[in-house]
Short mmCIF file of C-alpha atoms and ligand atoms in Angstrom, two decimals:
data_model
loop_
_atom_site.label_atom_id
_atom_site.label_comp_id
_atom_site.label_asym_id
_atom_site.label_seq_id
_atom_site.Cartn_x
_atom_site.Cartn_y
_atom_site.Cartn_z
CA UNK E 1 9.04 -0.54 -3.27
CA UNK E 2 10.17 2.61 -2.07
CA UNK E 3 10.36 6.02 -4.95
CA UNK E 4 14.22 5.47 -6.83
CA UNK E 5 14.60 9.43 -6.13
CA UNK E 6 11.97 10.68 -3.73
CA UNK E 7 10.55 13.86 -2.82
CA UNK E 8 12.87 16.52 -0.78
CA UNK E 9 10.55 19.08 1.13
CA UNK E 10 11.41 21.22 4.13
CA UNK E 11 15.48 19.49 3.78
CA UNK E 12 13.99 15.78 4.27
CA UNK E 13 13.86 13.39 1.74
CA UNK E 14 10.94 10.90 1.38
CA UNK E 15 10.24 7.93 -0.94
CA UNK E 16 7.34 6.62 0.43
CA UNK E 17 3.89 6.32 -2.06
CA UNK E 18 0.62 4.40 -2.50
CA UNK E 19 -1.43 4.32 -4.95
CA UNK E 20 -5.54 4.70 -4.38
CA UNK E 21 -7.83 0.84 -4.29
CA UNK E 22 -8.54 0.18 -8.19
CA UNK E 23 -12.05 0.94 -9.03
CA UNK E 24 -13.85 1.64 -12.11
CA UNK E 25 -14.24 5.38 -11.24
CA UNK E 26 -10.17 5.73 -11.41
CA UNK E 27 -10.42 3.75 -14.41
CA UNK E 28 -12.09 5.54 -16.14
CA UNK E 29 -10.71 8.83 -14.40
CA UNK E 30 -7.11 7.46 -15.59
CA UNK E 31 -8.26 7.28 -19.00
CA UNK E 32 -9.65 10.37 -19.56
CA UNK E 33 -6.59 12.26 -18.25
CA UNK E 34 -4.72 10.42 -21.25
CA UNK E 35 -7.75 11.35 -23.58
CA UNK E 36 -7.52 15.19 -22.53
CA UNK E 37 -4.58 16.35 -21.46
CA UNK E 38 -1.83 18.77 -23.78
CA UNK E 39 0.99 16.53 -23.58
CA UNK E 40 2.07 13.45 -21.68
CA UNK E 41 4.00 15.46 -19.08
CA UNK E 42 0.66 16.85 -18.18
CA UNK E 43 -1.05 13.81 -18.76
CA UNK E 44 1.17 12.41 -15.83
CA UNK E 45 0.91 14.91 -13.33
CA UNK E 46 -3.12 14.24 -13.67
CA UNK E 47 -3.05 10.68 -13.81
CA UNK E 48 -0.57 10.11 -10.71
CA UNK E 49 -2.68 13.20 -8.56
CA UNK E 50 -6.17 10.77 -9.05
CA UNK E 51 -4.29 7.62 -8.83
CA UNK E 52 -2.11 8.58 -5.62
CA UNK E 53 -3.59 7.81 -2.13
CA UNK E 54 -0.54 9.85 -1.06
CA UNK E 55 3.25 10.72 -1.62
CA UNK E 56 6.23 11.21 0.58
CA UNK E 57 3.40 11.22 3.84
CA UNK E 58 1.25 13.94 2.66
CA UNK E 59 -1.85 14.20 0.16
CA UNK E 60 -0.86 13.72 -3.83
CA UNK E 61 -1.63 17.57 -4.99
CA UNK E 62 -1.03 18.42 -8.93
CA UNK E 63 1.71 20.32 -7.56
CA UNK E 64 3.92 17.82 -5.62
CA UNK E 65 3.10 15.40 -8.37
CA UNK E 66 4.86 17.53 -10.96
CA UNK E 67 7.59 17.92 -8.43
CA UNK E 68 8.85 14.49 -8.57
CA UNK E 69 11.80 13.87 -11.09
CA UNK E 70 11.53 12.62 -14.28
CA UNK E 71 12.52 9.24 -13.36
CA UNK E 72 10.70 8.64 -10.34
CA UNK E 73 7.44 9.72 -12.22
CA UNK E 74 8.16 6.93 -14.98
CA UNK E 75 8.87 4.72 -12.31
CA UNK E 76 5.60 5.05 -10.95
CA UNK E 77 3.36 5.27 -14.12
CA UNK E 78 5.16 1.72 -15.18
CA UNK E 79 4.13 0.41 -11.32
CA UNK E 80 0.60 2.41 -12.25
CA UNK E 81 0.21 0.20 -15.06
CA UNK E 82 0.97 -2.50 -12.72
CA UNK E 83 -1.85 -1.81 -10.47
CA UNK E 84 -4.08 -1.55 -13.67
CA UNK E 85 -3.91 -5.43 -13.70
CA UNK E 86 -0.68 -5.49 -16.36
CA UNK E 87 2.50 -7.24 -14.33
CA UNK E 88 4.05 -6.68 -17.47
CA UNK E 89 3.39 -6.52 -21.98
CA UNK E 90 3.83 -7.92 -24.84
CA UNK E 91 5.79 -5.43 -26.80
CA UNK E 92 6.14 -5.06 -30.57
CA UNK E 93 9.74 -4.60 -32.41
CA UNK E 94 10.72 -5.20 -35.92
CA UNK E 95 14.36 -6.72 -36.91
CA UNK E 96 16.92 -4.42 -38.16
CA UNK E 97 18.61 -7.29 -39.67
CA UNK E 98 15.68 -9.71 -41.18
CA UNK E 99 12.70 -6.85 -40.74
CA UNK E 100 10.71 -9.33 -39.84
CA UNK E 101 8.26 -8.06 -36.64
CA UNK E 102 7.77 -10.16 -33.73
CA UNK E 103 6.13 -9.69 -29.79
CA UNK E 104 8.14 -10.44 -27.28
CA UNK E 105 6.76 -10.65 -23.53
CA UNK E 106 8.39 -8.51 -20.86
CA UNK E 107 7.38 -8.74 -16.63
CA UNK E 108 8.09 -5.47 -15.18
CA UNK E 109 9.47 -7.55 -12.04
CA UNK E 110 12.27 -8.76 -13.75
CA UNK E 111 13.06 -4.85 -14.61
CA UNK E 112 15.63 -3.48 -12.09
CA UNK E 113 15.62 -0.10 -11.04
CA UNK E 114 18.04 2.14 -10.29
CA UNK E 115 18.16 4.49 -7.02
CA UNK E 116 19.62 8.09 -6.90
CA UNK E 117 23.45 8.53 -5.88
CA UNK E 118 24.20 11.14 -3.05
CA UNK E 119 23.52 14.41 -3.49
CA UNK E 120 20.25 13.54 -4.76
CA UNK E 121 18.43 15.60 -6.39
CA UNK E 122 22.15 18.10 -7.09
CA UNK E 123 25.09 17.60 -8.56
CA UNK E 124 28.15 19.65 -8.49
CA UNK E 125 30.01 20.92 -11.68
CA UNK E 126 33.02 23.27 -11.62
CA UNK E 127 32.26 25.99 -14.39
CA UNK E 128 34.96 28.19 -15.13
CA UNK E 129 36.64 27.41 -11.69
CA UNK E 130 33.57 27.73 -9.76
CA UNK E 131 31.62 25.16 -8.44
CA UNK E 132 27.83 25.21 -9.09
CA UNK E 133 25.02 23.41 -8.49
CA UNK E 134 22.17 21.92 -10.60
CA UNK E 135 19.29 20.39 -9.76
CA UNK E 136 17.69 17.02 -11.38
CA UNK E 137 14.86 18.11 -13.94
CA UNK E 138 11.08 17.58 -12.89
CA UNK E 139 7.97 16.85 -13.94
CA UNK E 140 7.16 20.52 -13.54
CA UNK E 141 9.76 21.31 -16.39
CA UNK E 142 8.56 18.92 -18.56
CA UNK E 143 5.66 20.25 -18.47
CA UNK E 144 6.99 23.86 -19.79
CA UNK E 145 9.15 22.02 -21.73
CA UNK E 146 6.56 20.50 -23.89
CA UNK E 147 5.29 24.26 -25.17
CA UNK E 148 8.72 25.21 -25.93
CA UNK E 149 10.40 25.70 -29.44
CA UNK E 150 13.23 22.85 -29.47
CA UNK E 151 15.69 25.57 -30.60
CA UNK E 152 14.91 27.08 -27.01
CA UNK E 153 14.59 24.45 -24.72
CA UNK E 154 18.04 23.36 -23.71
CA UNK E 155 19.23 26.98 -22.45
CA UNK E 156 15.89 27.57 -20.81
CA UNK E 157 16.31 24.20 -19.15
CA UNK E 158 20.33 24.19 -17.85
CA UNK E 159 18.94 28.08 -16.64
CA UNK E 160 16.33 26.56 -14.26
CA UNK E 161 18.05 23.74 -13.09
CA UNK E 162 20.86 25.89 -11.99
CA UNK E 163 21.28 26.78 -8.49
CA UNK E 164 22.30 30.39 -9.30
CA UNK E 165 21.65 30.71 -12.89
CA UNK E 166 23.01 34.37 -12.78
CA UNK E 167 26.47 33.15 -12.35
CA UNK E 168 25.73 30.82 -15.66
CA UNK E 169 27.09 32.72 -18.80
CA UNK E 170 27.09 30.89 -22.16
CA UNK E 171 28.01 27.48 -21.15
CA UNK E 172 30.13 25.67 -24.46
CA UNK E 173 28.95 22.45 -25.07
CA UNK E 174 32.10 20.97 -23.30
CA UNK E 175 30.39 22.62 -20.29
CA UNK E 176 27.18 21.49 -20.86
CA UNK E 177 27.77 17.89 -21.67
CA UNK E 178 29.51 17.91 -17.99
CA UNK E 179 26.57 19.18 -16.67
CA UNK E 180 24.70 16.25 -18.64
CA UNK E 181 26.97 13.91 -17.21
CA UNK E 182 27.37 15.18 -13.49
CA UNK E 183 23.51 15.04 -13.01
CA UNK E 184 23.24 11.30 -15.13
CA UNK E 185 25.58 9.95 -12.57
CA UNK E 186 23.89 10.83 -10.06
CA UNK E 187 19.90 10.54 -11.09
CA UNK E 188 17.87 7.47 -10.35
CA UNK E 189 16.51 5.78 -13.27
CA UNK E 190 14.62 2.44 -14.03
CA UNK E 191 14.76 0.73 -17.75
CA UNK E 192 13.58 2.05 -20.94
CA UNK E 193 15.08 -0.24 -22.98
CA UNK E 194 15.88 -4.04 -23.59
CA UNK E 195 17.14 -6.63 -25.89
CA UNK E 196 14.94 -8.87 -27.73
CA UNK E 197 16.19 -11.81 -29.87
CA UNK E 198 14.97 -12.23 -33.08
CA UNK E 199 12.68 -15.47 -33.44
CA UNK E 200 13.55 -15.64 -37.36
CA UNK E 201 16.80 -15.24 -37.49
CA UNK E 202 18.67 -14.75 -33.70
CA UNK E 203 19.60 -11.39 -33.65
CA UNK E 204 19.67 -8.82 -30.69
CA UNK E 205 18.02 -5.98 -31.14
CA UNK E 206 16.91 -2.91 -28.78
CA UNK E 207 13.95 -1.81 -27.90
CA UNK E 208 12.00 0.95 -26.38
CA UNK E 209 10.05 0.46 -23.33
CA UNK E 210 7.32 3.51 -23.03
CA UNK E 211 7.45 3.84 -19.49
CA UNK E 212 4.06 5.73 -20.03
CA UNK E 213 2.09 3.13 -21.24
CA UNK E 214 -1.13 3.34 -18.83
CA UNK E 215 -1.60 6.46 -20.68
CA UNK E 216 -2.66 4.47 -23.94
CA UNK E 217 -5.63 3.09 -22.38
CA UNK E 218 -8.76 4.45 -23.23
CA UNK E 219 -11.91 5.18 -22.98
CA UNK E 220 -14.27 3.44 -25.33
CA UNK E 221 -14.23 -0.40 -23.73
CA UNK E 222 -14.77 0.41 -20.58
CA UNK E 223 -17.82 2.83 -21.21
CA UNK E 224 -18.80 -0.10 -23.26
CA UNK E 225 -19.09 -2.39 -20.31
CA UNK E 226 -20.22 0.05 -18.04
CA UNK E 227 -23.17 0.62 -20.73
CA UNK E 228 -23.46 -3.44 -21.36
CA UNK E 229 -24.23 -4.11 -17.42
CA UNK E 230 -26.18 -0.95 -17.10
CA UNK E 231 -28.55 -2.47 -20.20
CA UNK E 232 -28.56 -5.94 -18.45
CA UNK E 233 -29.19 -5.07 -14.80
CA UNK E 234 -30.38 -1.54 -14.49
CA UNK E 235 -27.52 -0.27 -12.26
CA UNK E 236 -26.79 3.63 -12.41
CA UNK E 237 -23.08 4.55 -13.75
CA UNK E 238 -22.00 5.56 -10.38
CA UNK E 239 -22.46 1.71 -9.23
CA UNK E 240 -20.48 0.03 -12.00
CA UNK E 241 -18.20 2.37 -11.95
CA UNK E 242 -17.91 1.50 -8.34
CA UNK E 243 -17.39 -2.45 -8.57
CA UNK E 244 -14.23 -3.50 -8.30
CA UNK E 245 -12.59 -4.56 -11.73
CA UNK E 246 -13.02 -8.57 -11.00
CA UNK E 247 -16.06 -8.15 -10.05
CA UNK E 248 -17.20 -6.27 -13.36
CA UNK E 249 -15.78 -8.95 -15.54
CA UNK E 250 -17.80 -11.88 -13.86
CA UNK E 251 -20.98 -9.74 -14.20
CA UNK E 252 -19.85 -9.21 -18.10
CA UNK E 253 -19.21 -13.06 -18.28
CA UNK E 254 -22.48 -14.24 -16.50
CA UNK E 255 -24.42 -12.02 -18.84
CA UNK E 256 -22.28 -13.83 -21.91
CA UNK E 257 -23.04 -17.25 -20.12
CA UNK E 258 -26.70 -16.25 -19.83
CA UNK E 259 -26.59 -15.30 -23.40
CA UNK E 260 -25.11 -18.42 -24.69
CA UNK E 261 -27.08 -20.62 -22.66
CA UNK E 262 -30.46 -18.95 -23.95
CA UNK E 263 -29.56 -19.17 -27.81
ZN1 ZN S 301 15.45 -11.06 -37.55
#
């Protein structure tokens, strides 16, 4: 499935991606860009570089990572946690009628996703009788954004995204909320929310979807196999980490088997 947005370089647009063969190295690579980074903006631009074989025809740098949109990097960390073996989730949500909490499973599949409108990635918004343009905001801004006070980040942000932010004076927040809307209606986007029924009592209620859930995964287990099949068959780190995921878990389940079998 091609990017919902893509990546415009050099006046061509390109939404073509794949992601690197799973192996234990990204694994554990993956998880220790969640572990370390200073926020999840930052977190994403890492994880997607390491886990990117490439992007829009050309190698996955840091730099063109953070240069996607917002939406078409939570489109690919949700197809990321696809390729980590997890087609979809149970997800938790608690009743706001009953307050009872309940799981609910959810396949990513079924999630539809939506590409950008023309334009992409500008949108047009007469301000003050002149017609400017502003640009969708990237991973690249959400990175600044994230070391930002909140009281400053909404002027600093409609600043960069405009096409000649000189020509921007105060906007009002009649102005503004155009802006919101001009680049909304245009912007790809894929779910971040659902409704889940109730099993208790029947009602609907909404719920988040983290888009940015391969981020959660850490560390700890799989150093814990890694140093399990390492014990058992004397295999340096750099091997495990090499094995395909599969092929690690029938290692770890022979060794259980043997176990079993000898007590
Ligand atoms: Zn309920």
């Amino acid at each position: 499935m091609q990017l919902p947005g893509g990546l415009v370089e050099d006046g061509a647009r390109r939404r073509d991606w794949a992601f690197r063969p799973l192996s234990g190295a990204l694994e554990l690579a993956l998880a220790e860009a969640g572990e370390n980074a200073a926020s999840t903006p930052q977190a994403v631009t890492r994880a997607l570089s390491l886990a990117l074989d490439q992007l829009a025809g050309a190698a996955a740098s840091p730099a063109r990572v953070a240069g996607l949109c917002v939406a078409d990097r939570q489109f690919l960390m949700r197809e990321l946690e696809r390729h980590l073996g997890h087609a979809g989730g149970w997800f938790q949500a608690d009743c706001g009628q009953c307050g009872a909490r309940f799981d609910f499973h959810l396949d990513y599949a079924d999630l539809p996703v939506q590409d950008a409108a023309d334009g992409y990635p500008q949108a047009q918004v007469d301000i003050d009788g002149r017609p400017l343009r502003f640009r969708l905001p990237t991973g690249a801004d959400q990175e600044i954004l994230a070391g930002l006070p909140p009281a400053q980040a909404g002027t600093w942000l409609l600043r960069q995204l405009a096409s000649e932010p000189e020509a921007l004076g105060g906007l009002d927040p009649a102005q503004t909320a155009a802006v919101d809307a001009a680049l909304e209606a245009m912007a790809p986007a894929i779910v971040l929310g659902v409704q889940a029924a109730c099993p208790a009592c029947g009602r609907a209620n909404d719920v988040e979807l983290d888009p940015y859930r391969a981020l959660a995964r850490r560390s700890d287990e799989l150093l814990h196999e890694v140093h399990h099949l390492a014990a058992h068959y004397h295999w340096s780190e750099a091997e495990i980490l090499g094995l395909p995921r599969q092929r690690r878990q029938r290692y770890l389940q022979m060794i259980d088997r043997a176990r079993g079998l000898a007590e």
